[in-house]
Short mmCIF file of C-alpha atoms in Angstrom, two decimals:
data_model
loop_
_atom_site.label_atom_id
_atom_site.label_comp_id
_atom_site.label_asym_id
_atom_site.label_seq_id
_atom_site.Cartn_x
_atom_site.Cartn_y
_atom_site.Cartn_z
CA MET A 19 -137.02 -178.38 -212.70
CA SER A 20 -134.27 -176.19 -211.34
CA ALA A 21 -131.57 -175.39 -213.84
CA ALA A 22 -129.05 -176.41 -211.17
CA VAL A 23 -129.98 -180.07 -211.59
CA SER A 24 -128.89 -180.14 -215.23
CA MET A 25 -125.90 -177.87 -214.81
CA VAL A 26 -122.49 -178.87 -216.01
CA PRO A 27 -120.07 -178.95 -213.08
CA ASP A 28 -118.57 -175.61 -212.08
CA LYS A 29 -114.97 -174.74 -212.91
CA ALA A 30 -113.77 -176.81 -209.96
CA GLY A 31 -115.71 -179.82 -211.23
CA ARG A 32 -118.33 -179.66 -208.50
CA PHE A 33 -121.89 -180.95 -208.68
CA GLY A 34 -123.10 -179.19 -205.56
CA PRO A 35 -120.95 -180.65 -202.76
CA PHE A 36 -119.82 -183.60 -204.90
CA GLY A 37 -117.07 -184.04 -207.47
CA GLY A 38 -113.91 -181.97 -207.51
CA ARG A 39 -110.33 -183.21 -207.52
CA TYR A 40 -108.57 -185.11 -204.74
CA VAL A 41 -105.38 -186.22 -206.46
CA PRO A 42 -101.60 -186.16 -206.01
CA GLU A 43 -99.79 -183.11 -207.37
CA THR A 44 -98.32 -185.22 -210.18
CA LEU A 45 -101.76 -185.52 -211.81
CA VAL A 46 -102.87 -181.89 -211.58
CA ALA A 47 -101.09 -180.77 -214.75
CA ALA A 48 -102.44 -183.73 -216.73
CA LEU A 49 -105.98 -183.03 -215.55
CA ASP A 50 -105.60 -179.36 -216.42
CA GLN A 51 -104.34 -180.34 -219.88
CA LEU A 52 -107.27 -182.73 -220.33
CA THR A 53 -109.75 -180.05 -219.24
CA GLN A 54 -108.31 -177.54 -221.69
CA ALA A 55 -108.19 -180.08 -224.53
CA TYR A 56 -111.80 -181.10 -223.91
CA GLU A 57 -113.05 -177.50 -223.80
CA GLN A 58 -111.28 -176.80 -227.10
CA ALA A 59 -112.57 -180.02 -228.65
CA ILE A 60 -116.23 -179.43 -227.86
CA ALA A 61 -115.93 -175.95 -229.35
CA ASP A 62 -114.45 -177.39 -232.56
CA PRO A 63 -116.97 -178.52 -235.22
CA ARG A 64 -114.29 -180.78 -236.72
CA PHE A 65 -114.02 -182.77 -233.49
CA HIS A 66 -117.79 -183.22 -233.35
CA ALA A 67 -117.85 -184.29 -236.99
CA GLU A 68 -115.09 -186.86 -236.49
CA PHE A 69 -116.69 -188.24 -233.32
CA GLU A 70 -120.10 -188.52 -234.96
CA PHE A 71 -118.58 -190.11 -238.07
CA HIS A 72 -117.05 -192.91 -236.00
CA LEU A 73 -120.23 -193.38 -233.95
CA LYS A 74 -122.16 -193.86 -237.17
CA SER A 75 -119.74 -195.74 -239.42
CA PHE A 76 -117.87 -197.82 -236.84
CA VAL A 77 -120.08 -198.13 -233.75
CA GLY A 78 -123.30 -198.43 -235.77
CA ARG A 79 -125.37 -195.64 -234.26
CA PRO A 80 -128.14 -194.73 -233.99
CA ASN A 81 -129.36 -197.97 -232.45
CA PRO A 82 -133.09 -198.72 -232.24
CA LEU A 83 -135.74 -198.08 -229.63
CA TYR A 84 -137.31 -201.54 -229.41
CA PHE A 85 -140.78 -202.45 -228.13
CA ALA A 86 -140.48 -205.47 -225.80
CA SER A 87 -143.98 -206.77 -226.54
CA ARG A 88 -143.79 -210.10 -224.71
CA LEU A 89 -142.25 -208.62 -221.57
CA THR A 90 -144.94 -205.94 -221.72
CA ALA A 91 -147.63 -208.64 -221.84
CA GLN A 92 -145.93 -210.51 -219.00
CA ALA A 93 -145.86 -207.38 -216.82
CA GLY A 94 -149.47 -206.60 -217.66
CA GLY A 95 -149.17 -202.83 -217.51
CA ALA A 96 -147.17 -200.08 -219.19
CA ARG A 97 -145.38 -200.62 -222.48
CA ILE A 98 -141.69 -201.51 -222.08
CA PHE A 99 -139.12 -200.29 -224.59
CA PHE A 100 -135.40 -201.06 -224.79
CA LYS A 101 -132.76 -198.61 -225.95
CA ARG A 102 -130.54 -201.16 -227.68
CA GLU A 103 -126.98 -200.28 -226.65
CA ASP A 104 -126.25 -204.01 -226.93
CA LEU A 105 -126.32 -203.58 -230.71
CA ASN A 106 -123.33 -201.24 -230.70
CA HIS A 107 -120.06 -202.61 -232.03
CA THR A 108 -118.40 -204.37 -229.04
CA GLY A 109 -121.82 -205.07 -227.53
CA ALA A 110 -122.33 -202.28 -225.01
CA HIS A 111 -122.50 -198.54 -224.40
CA LYS A 112 -118.82 -198.29 -223.40
CA ILE A 113 -117.58 -197.76 -226.96
CA ASN A 114 -119.25 -194.31 -227.07
CA ASN A 115 -116.86 -192.98 -224.44
CA SER A 116 -113.79 -194.92 -225.56
CA ILE A 117 -113.95 -193.53 -229.09
CA GLY A 118 -114.36 -190.00 -227.75
CA GLN A 119 -111.50 -190.22 -225.27
CA VAL A 120 -109.07 -191.83 -227.70
CA LEU A 121 -109.81 -188.99 -230.12
CA LEU A 122 -108.98 -186.59 -227.26
CA ALA A 123 -105.74 -188.47 -226.57
CA ARG A 124 -104.70 -188.08 -230.20
CA ARG A 125 -105.55 -184.39 -229.99
CA MET A 126 -103.26 -184.06 -226.94
CA GLY A 127 -100.46 -186.02 -228.61
CA LYS A 128 -100.53 -188.83 -226.03
CA PRO A 129 -99.21 -191.99 -227.78
CA ARG A 130 -100.13 -194.56 -225.09
CA ILE A 131 -103.51 -195.52 -223.64
CA ILE A 132 -104.40 -197.23 -220.37
CA ALA A 133 -107.78 -198.18 -218.96
CA GLU A 134 -109.45 -200.11 -216.17
CA THR A 135 -112.23 -202.61 -216.58
CA GLY A 136 -114.57 -204.67 -214.43
CA ALA A 137 -116.97 -206.62 -216.62
CA GLY A 138 -114.53 -206.21 -219.48
CA GLN A 139 -116.79 -204.15 -221.72
CA HIS A 140 -114.88 -200.91 -221.19
CA GLY A 141 -111.62 -202.80 -221.66
CA VAL A 142 -112.85 -204.30 -224.92
CA ALA A 143 -114.18 -200.92 -226.08
CA THR A 144 -110.87 -199.19 -225.35
CA ALA A 145 -108.87 -202.02 -226.93
CA THR A 146 -111.10 -201.68 -229.99
CA ALA A 147 -110.62 -197.92 -230.24
CA CYS A 148 -106.85 -198.32 -229.86
CA ALA A 149 -106.75 -200.96 -232.59
CA LEU A 150 -108.79 -198.64 -234.82
CA PHE A 151 -106.36 -195.75 -234.35
CA GLY A 152 -103.15 -197.76 -233.99
CA LEU A 153 -102.30 -196.93 -230.37
CA PRO A 154 -100.75 -199.28 -227.77
CA CYS A 155 -103.06 -200.10 -224.88
CA THR A 156 -102.81 -201.63 -221.42
CA VAL A 157 -105.93 -202.59 -219.47
CA TYR A 158 -105.95 -203.22 -215.72
CA MET A 159 -108.46 -205.85 -214.61
CA GLY A 160 -109.00 -207.50 -211.23
CA GLU A 161 -108.00 -211.15 -211.10
CA GLU A 162 -111.51 -212.14 -210.01
CA ASP A 163 -112.97 -210.31 -212.98
CA VAL A 164 -110.43 -211.96 -215.29
CA ARG A 165 -111.87 -215.28 -214.11
CA ARG A 166 -115.48 -214.18 -214.55
CA GLN A 167 -114.93 -212.47 -217.91
CA LYS A 168 -112.38 -214.61 -219.72
CA LEU A 169 -114.10 -214.13 -223.08
CA ASN A 170 -113.53 -210.39 -222.89
CA VAL A 171 -109.91 -210.97 -221.85
CA PHE A 172 -109.41 -212.99 -225.03
CA LYS A 173 -111.02 -210.24 -227.11
CA MET A 174 -108.73 -207.57 -225.67
CA GLN A 175 -105.61 -209.66 -226.17
CA SER A 176 -106.67 -210.52 -229.73
CA MET A 177 -106.71 -206.81 -230.55
CA GLY A 178 -103.18 -206.34 -229.26
CA THR A 179 -103.99 -204.97 -225.81
CA LYS A 180 -101.99 -206.06 -222.78
CA VAL A 181 -104.29 -207.20 -219.98
CA HIS A 182 -102.71 -206.72 -216.55
CA PRO A 183 -104.38 -208.88 -213.84
CA VAL A 184 -104.61 -207.07 -210.49
CA THR A 185 -104.04 -209.41 -207.55
CA THR A 186 -104.40 -206.94 -204.64
CA GLY A 187 -107.44 -206.18 -202.49
CA SER A 188 -110.72 -207.70 -203.61
CA ARG A 189 -109.21 -208.22 -207.11
CA THR A 190 -112.15 -206.42 -208.74
CA LEU A 191 -112.91 -203.04 -210.33
CA ARG A 192 -111.87 -200.87 -207.36
CA ASP A 193 -108.41 -202.42 -207.39
CA ALA A 194 -108.12 -202.16 -211.17
CA ILE A 195 -108.73 -198.40 -210.94
CA ASN A 196 -106.11 -198.13 -208.19
CA GLU A 197 -103.49 -199.78 -210.40
CA ALA A 198 -104.43 -197.74 -213.45
CA MET A 199 -104.06 -194.56 -211.40
CA ARG A 200 -100.58 -195.66 -210.25
CA ASP A 201 -99.54 -196.31 -213.85
CA TRP A 202 -100.87 -192.92 -214.95
CA MET A 203 -98.99 -191.08 -212.21
CA ALA A 204 -95.73 -192.70 -213.35
CA THR A 205 -96.25 -192.15 -217.11
CA VAL A 206 -98.43 -189.06 -217.28
CA GLU A 207 -96.34 -187.26 -219.92
CA SER A 208 -96.96 -189.93 -222.57
CA THR A 209 -100.11 -191.70 -221.35
CA HIS A 210 -103.82 -190.89 -221.39
CA TYR A 211 -106.02 -192.79 -218.93
CA VAL A 212 -109.35 -193.59 -220.58
CA LEU A 213 -111.49 -193.78 -217.44
CA GLY A 214 -114.59 -195.79 -218.22
CA SER A 215 -117.29 -194.38 -215.97
CA VAL A 216 -118.56 -191.08 -214.57
CA VAL A 217 -116.20 -191.36 -211.59
CA GLY A 218 -112.75 -190.03 -210.82
CA PRO A 219 -111.40 -186.49 -210.61
CA HIS A 220 -112.66 -183.57 -212.69
CA PRO A 221 -113.02 -183.45 -215.70
CA PHE A 222 -113.68 -187.21 -216.11
CA PRO A 223 -117.27 -187.28 -214.75
CA ARG A 224 -118.31 -184.55 -217.17
CA ILE A 225 -116.39 -185.95 -220.17
CA VAL A 226 -117.78 -189.48 -219.81
CA ARG A 227 -121.32 -188.19 -219.21
CA ASP A 228 -121.14 -185.99 -222.29
CA PHE A 229 -119.84 -188.74 -224.57
CA GLN A 230 -122.48 -191.16 -223.23
CA SER A 231 -125.33 -188.63 -223.48
CA VAL A 232 -125.76 -189.74 -227.10
CA ILE A 233 -127.85 -192.54 -225.52
CA GLY A 234 -130.41 -190.21 -223.94
CA LYS A 235 -130.39 -187.77 -226.85
CA GLU A 236 -131.27 -190.53 -229.31
CA THR A 237 -133.85 -192.01 -226.93
CA ARG A 238 -135.54 -188.65 -226.44
CA ALA A 239 -135.72 -188.00 -230.19
CA GLN A 240 -136.91 -191.55 -230.95
CA CYS A 241 -139.70 -191.36 -228.36
CA LEU A 242 -140.94 -188.08 -229.81
CA ASP A 243 -140.69 -189.41 -233.37
CA GLN A 244 -142.06 -192.94 -232.87
CA LEU A 245 -144.42 -192.48 -229.92
CA GLY A 246 -145.33 -188.82 -230.19
CA ARG A 247 -144.25 -187.92 -226.67
CA LEU A 248 -141.64 -188.36 -223.97
CA PRO A 249 -141.53 -191.55 -221.88
CA ASP A 250 -143.11 -191.66 -218.45
CA VAL A 251 -140.25 -193.59 -216.83
CA VAL A 252 -136.61 -194.11 -217.81
CA ILE A 253 -134.61 -196.84 -216.05
CA ALA A 254 -130.91 -197.77 -216.12
CA CYS A 255 -128.53 -199.83 -214.02
CA VAL A 256 -125.92 -198.00 -211.93
CA GLY A 257 -122.43 -199.16 -210.98
CA GLY A 258 -120.10 -196.24 -211.48
CA GLY A 259 -123.00 -194.92 -213.50
CA SER A 260 -121.95 -194.14 -217.10
CA ASN A 261 -124.86 -195.67 -219.00
CA ALA A 262 -127.34 -194.18 -216.53
CA ALA A 263 -125.74 -190.72 -216.66
CA GLY A 264 -125.78 -190.81 -220.45
CA MET A 265 -129.39 -191.95 -220.49
CA PHE A 266 -130.69 -189.59 -217.77
CA PHE A 267 -128.89 -186.33 -218.54
CA PRO A 268 -130.95 -185.32 -221.62
CA PHE A 269 -134.13 -185.87 -219.54
CA VAL A 270 -133.23 -184.10 -216.28
CA ASP A 271 -135.02 -180.91 -217.29
CA ASP A 272 -138.20 -182.83 -218.18
CA PRO A 273 -140.10 -183.04 -214.86
CA SER A 274 -142.73 -185.37 -216.35
CA VAL A 275 -140.10 -188.08 -216.87
CA ARG A 276 -139.42 -190.23 -213.83
CA LEU A 277 -135.77 -191.38 -213.69
CA ILE A 278 -134.79 -194.55 -211.81
CA GLY A 279 -131.29 -195.97 -211.27
CA VAL A 280 -130.89 -199.59 -210.19
CA GLU A 281 -127.86 -200.62 -208.16
CA ALA A 282 -126.54 -204.06 -207.25
CA GLY A 283 -128.38 -205.48 -204.24
CA GLY A 284 -126.07 -208.50 -204.14
CA ARG A 285 -126.86 -211.27 -201.66
CA ALA A 286 -128.19 -209.20 -198.76
CA ASN A 287 -128.22 -205.72 -197.19
CA ASP A 288 -125.34 -206.58 -194.86
CA PRO A 289 -122.01 -204.79 -195.38
CA GLY A 290 -119.85 -206.55 -197.95
CA GLN A 291 -122.82 -208.37 -199.47
CA HIS A 292 -123.99 -205.73 -201.95
CA ALA A 293 -122.84 -202.72 -204.01
CA ALA A 294 -125.82 -200.40 -203.42
CA THR A 295 -123.80 -197.25 -202.79
CA LEU A 296 -126.62 -194.72 -203.02
CA SER A 297 -128.80 -196.75 -200.66
CA PHE A 298 -126.22 -197.53 -197.97
CA GLY A 299 -123.21 -195.28 -198.58
CA LYS A 300 -122.25 -191.91 -197.19
CA PRO A 301 -120.22 -189.03 -198.63
CA GLY A 302 -116.52 -189.67 -198.92
CA VAL A 303 -113.57 -189.53 -201.30
CA LEU A 304 -112.77 -192.42 -203.63
CA HIS A 305 -110.57 -192.38 -206.73
CA GLY A 306 -110.12 -188.64 -206.69
CA THR A 307 -113.69 -187.44 -206.29
CA MET A 308 -116.19 -186.65 -203.53
CA SER A 309 -119.25 -188.85 -203.84
CA TYR A 310 -121.28 -191.45 -202.00
CA VAL A 311 -119.02 -194.34 -200.97
CA LEU A 312 -119.66 -197.60 -199.16
CA GLN A 313 -117.54 -197.41 -196.00
CA ASP A 314 -116.94 -199.46 -192.88
CA GLU A 315 -117.20 -198.14 -189.31
CA ASP A 316 -113.67 -196.73 -189.53
CA GLY A 317 -114.41 -194.83 -192.73
CA GLN A 318 -112.41 -197.23 -194.91
CA THR A 319 -113.79 -198.22 -198.30
CA ALA A 320 -115.90 -201.32 -197.77
CA ASP A 321 -115.80 -204.61 -199.61
CA VAL A 322 -118.68 -205.11 -202.02
CA HIS A 323 -120.32 -207.93 -203.91
CA SER A 324 -122.43 -208.35 -207.03
CA VAL A 325 -123.09 -211.20 -209.40
CA SER A 326 -122.36 -208.61 -212.06
CA ALA A 327 -118.71 -207.60 -212.45
CA GLY A 328 -119.74 -204.26 -213.95
CA LEU A 329 -121.71 -203.20 -210.86
CA ASP A 330 -119.17 -204.49 -208.32
CA TYR A 331 -117.92 -201.03 -207.22
CA PRO A 332 -118.07 -199.30 -203.79
CA GLY A 333 -118.58 -195.78 -205.17
CA VAL A 334 -120.67 -193.97 -207.75
CA GLY A 335 -120.35 -190.92 -209.99
CA PRO A 336 -120.62 -187.53 -208.23
CA GLU A 337 -123.44 -186.37 -210.49
CA HIS A 338 -125.52 -189.38 -209.43
CA SER A 339 -124.87 -188.38 -205.82
CA TYR A 340 -126.08 -184.87 -206.64
CA TRP A 341 -129.18 -186.19 -208.43
CA ARG A 342 -129.90 -188.43 -205.44
CA ASP A 343 -129.73 -185.61 -202.92
CA SER A 344 -131.69 -183.23 -205.17
CA GLY A 345 -134.44 -185.84 -205.54
CA ARG A 346 -134.35 -185.70 -209.33
CA VAL A 347 -133.40 -189.38 -209.71
CA GLU A 348 -134.67 -192.28 -207.61
CA TYR A 349 -132.27 -195.09 -206.79
CA THR A 350 -133.15 -198.62 -205.81
CA ALA A 351 -131.45 -202.03 -205.85
CA CYS A 352 -131.96 -205.48 -207.35
CA ASP A 353 -130.48 -208.59 -205.75
CA ASP A 354 -128.40 -211.27 -207.47
CA SER A 355 -131.13 -213.89 -207.73
CA SER A 356 -133.63 -211.43 -209.22
CA ALA A 357 -131.05 -210.29 -211.78
CA LEU A 358 -130.43 -213.90 -212.83
CA GLU A 359 -134.18 -214.48 -213.13
CA SER A 360 -134.48 -211.38 -215.32
CA PHE A 361 -131.62 -212.55 -217.52
CA TYR A 362 -133.48 -215.77 -218.32
CA LEU A 363 -136.87 -214.04 -218.59
CA CYS A 364 -135.63 -211.52 -221.15
CA SER A 365 -133.70 -214.18 -223.05
CA ARG A 366 -136.69 -216.51 -223.35
CA MET A 367 -139.39 -213.91 -223.97
CA GLU A 368 -137.59 -211.44 -226.23
CA GLY A 369 -134.73 -213.43 -227.75
CA ILE A 370 -132.26 -210.94 -226.25
CA LEU A 371 -129.56 -212.05 -223.83
CA PRO A 372 -129.01 -208.97 -221.62
CA ALA A 373 -125.83 -208.29 -219.71
CA LEU A 374 -126.18 -209.06 -216.01
CA GLU A 375 -125.86 -205.33 -215.35
CA THR A 376 -128.84 -204.67 -217.62
CA ALA A 377 -130.81 -207.51 -216.03
CA HIS A 378 -130.92 -205.48 -212.81
CA ALA A 379 -132.67 -202.64 -214.67
CA ILE A 380 -135.06 -205.03 -216.45
CA LYS A 381 -136.23 -206.42 -213.11
CA GLU A 382 -137.16 -202.91 -211.94
CA ALA A 383 -138.80 -202.13 -215.30
CA MET A 384 -141.07 -205.16 -214.95
CA ARG A 385 -142.06 -204.06 -211.45
CA ILE A 386 -142.73 -200.46 -212.48
CA ALA A 387 -144.59 -201.43 -215.66
CA ALA A 388 -146.92 -203.74 -213.72
CA SER A 389 -148.03 -200.82 -211.55
CA ARG A 390 -148.83 -198.42 -214.40
CA PRO A 391 -151.55 -198.30 -217.11
CA HIS A 392 -150.94 -199.72 -220.58
CA GLY A 393 -150.77 -196.27 -222.16
CA ASP A 394 -147.66 -195.38 -220.17
CA ILE A 395 -144.15 -195.77 -221.58
CA VAL A 396 -141.21 -197.28 -219.69
CA VAL A 397 -137.81 -197.15 -221.39
CA VAL A 398 -134.88 -199.27 -220.22
CA CYS A 399 -131.29 -198.62 -221.22
CA LEU A 400 -130.28 -202.07 -222.42
CA SER A 401 -126.67 -201.22 -221.69
CA GLY A 402 -125.04 -204.37 -223.06
CA ARG A 403 -125.45 -207.91 -224.28
CA GLY A 404 -124.91 -210.93 -222.08
CA ASP A 405 -122.39 -212.95 -224.09
CA LYS A 406 -119.68 -211.98 -221.59
CA ASP A 407 -121.73 -213.37 -218.70
CA CYS A 408 -122.69 -216.76 -220.12
CA TYR A 409 -119.87 -218.75 -218.49
CA GLU A 410 -120.52 -217.19 -215.08
CA ILE A 411 -124.31 -217.58 -215.33
CA ALA A 412 -123.85 -221.21 -216.36
CA ARG A 413 -121.54 -221.81 -213.38
CA LEU A 414 -124.00 -220.21 -210.97
CA SER A 415 -126.79 -222.30 -212.52
CA GLY A 416 -124.86 -225.54 -211.99
CA GLN A 417 -123.84 -225.99 -215.63
CA ASP A 418 -120.42 -226.43 -217.20
CA LEU A 419 -120.16 -224.93 -220.66
CA GLU A 420 -116.79 -226.55 -221.22
CA THR A 421 -118.23 -230.06 -221.00
CA ALA A 422 -121.86 -229.39 -221.94
CA SER A 423 -123.50 -231.74 -224.42
CA VAL A 424 -126.89 -231.81 -226.10
CA HIS A 425 -129.23 -234.68 -225.21
#
């Protein structure tokens, strides 16, 4: 494998032709400050020690590599393992990055935190980190996602975070990022924006990837320790792409490991009916970075759809775009109905309610496992638990949890 595939971005934040900074002048100084603070932090053993302390004592890492025996039997092929990010405090991988970035904010002397959220998991993770360190927090969340993820809204508010519903555009993640960016531009001297995925202007894609790479590092070590070798296939869902980047990055220089990202196939392949950016998008600029973007005929950012609020995004991280074009990572899509089927299958066969985002990856894992011999190893990043999705899944399944009764 070429060293270029696993490179950190260059000084301009470029992954090949992707990445970089496309931002108003008002944000350049803040991004320069963040870059400098991050470079100093990763060279400081005390920062690493504090970060690792909180990951262990507060988040609950390391989390296990779990053999999904009944799903393996159902697939009838390769062994399926889950990397259990759902067992982290707050129920998903997002807390890894939120803890790291709030520590950076303290290091920079920024007393206020803002964030965006789609499915609510990044919002909850950032609210949690701010409660832990005693910092005020505002989270921007699309009005449609507020409806779909009301449990996570309650969690954020309970921890003292102000949740700001965004009523413009599609009222989903794209619009939440737009509003968070506007806030940051107006308050940049006192505010740090904890961006939740591997998107946005440099240095965010690198910072988020690095904080999330604890997932892949642990998985790699656990496979060698428990199974005696590296996995054959590693699979993760991809919206903006933080859990997948964190899972894939420690494996990119291992050519024997096949890496597969699963995007949101939505209802159909027609424009506006899916969020499969790497399958149907083309290079463009969104939220301050050059990457693949879903666009209409006029080059405007397209509307998207997914049953999963966390995958409902028209762009993707620039490093994923680079991995796609280099051929190192394969990207495919799973539609809404298949994701719902996988949610119920995993719940009933393993006793684990996966997040709808994760259910997309589980569907692909079942397909891949069925085509490979039993001795092979397929690892899925189980990026989060499905508690947040229960009301929406019940609604889509014709149930009403508010009035449900047992017969």
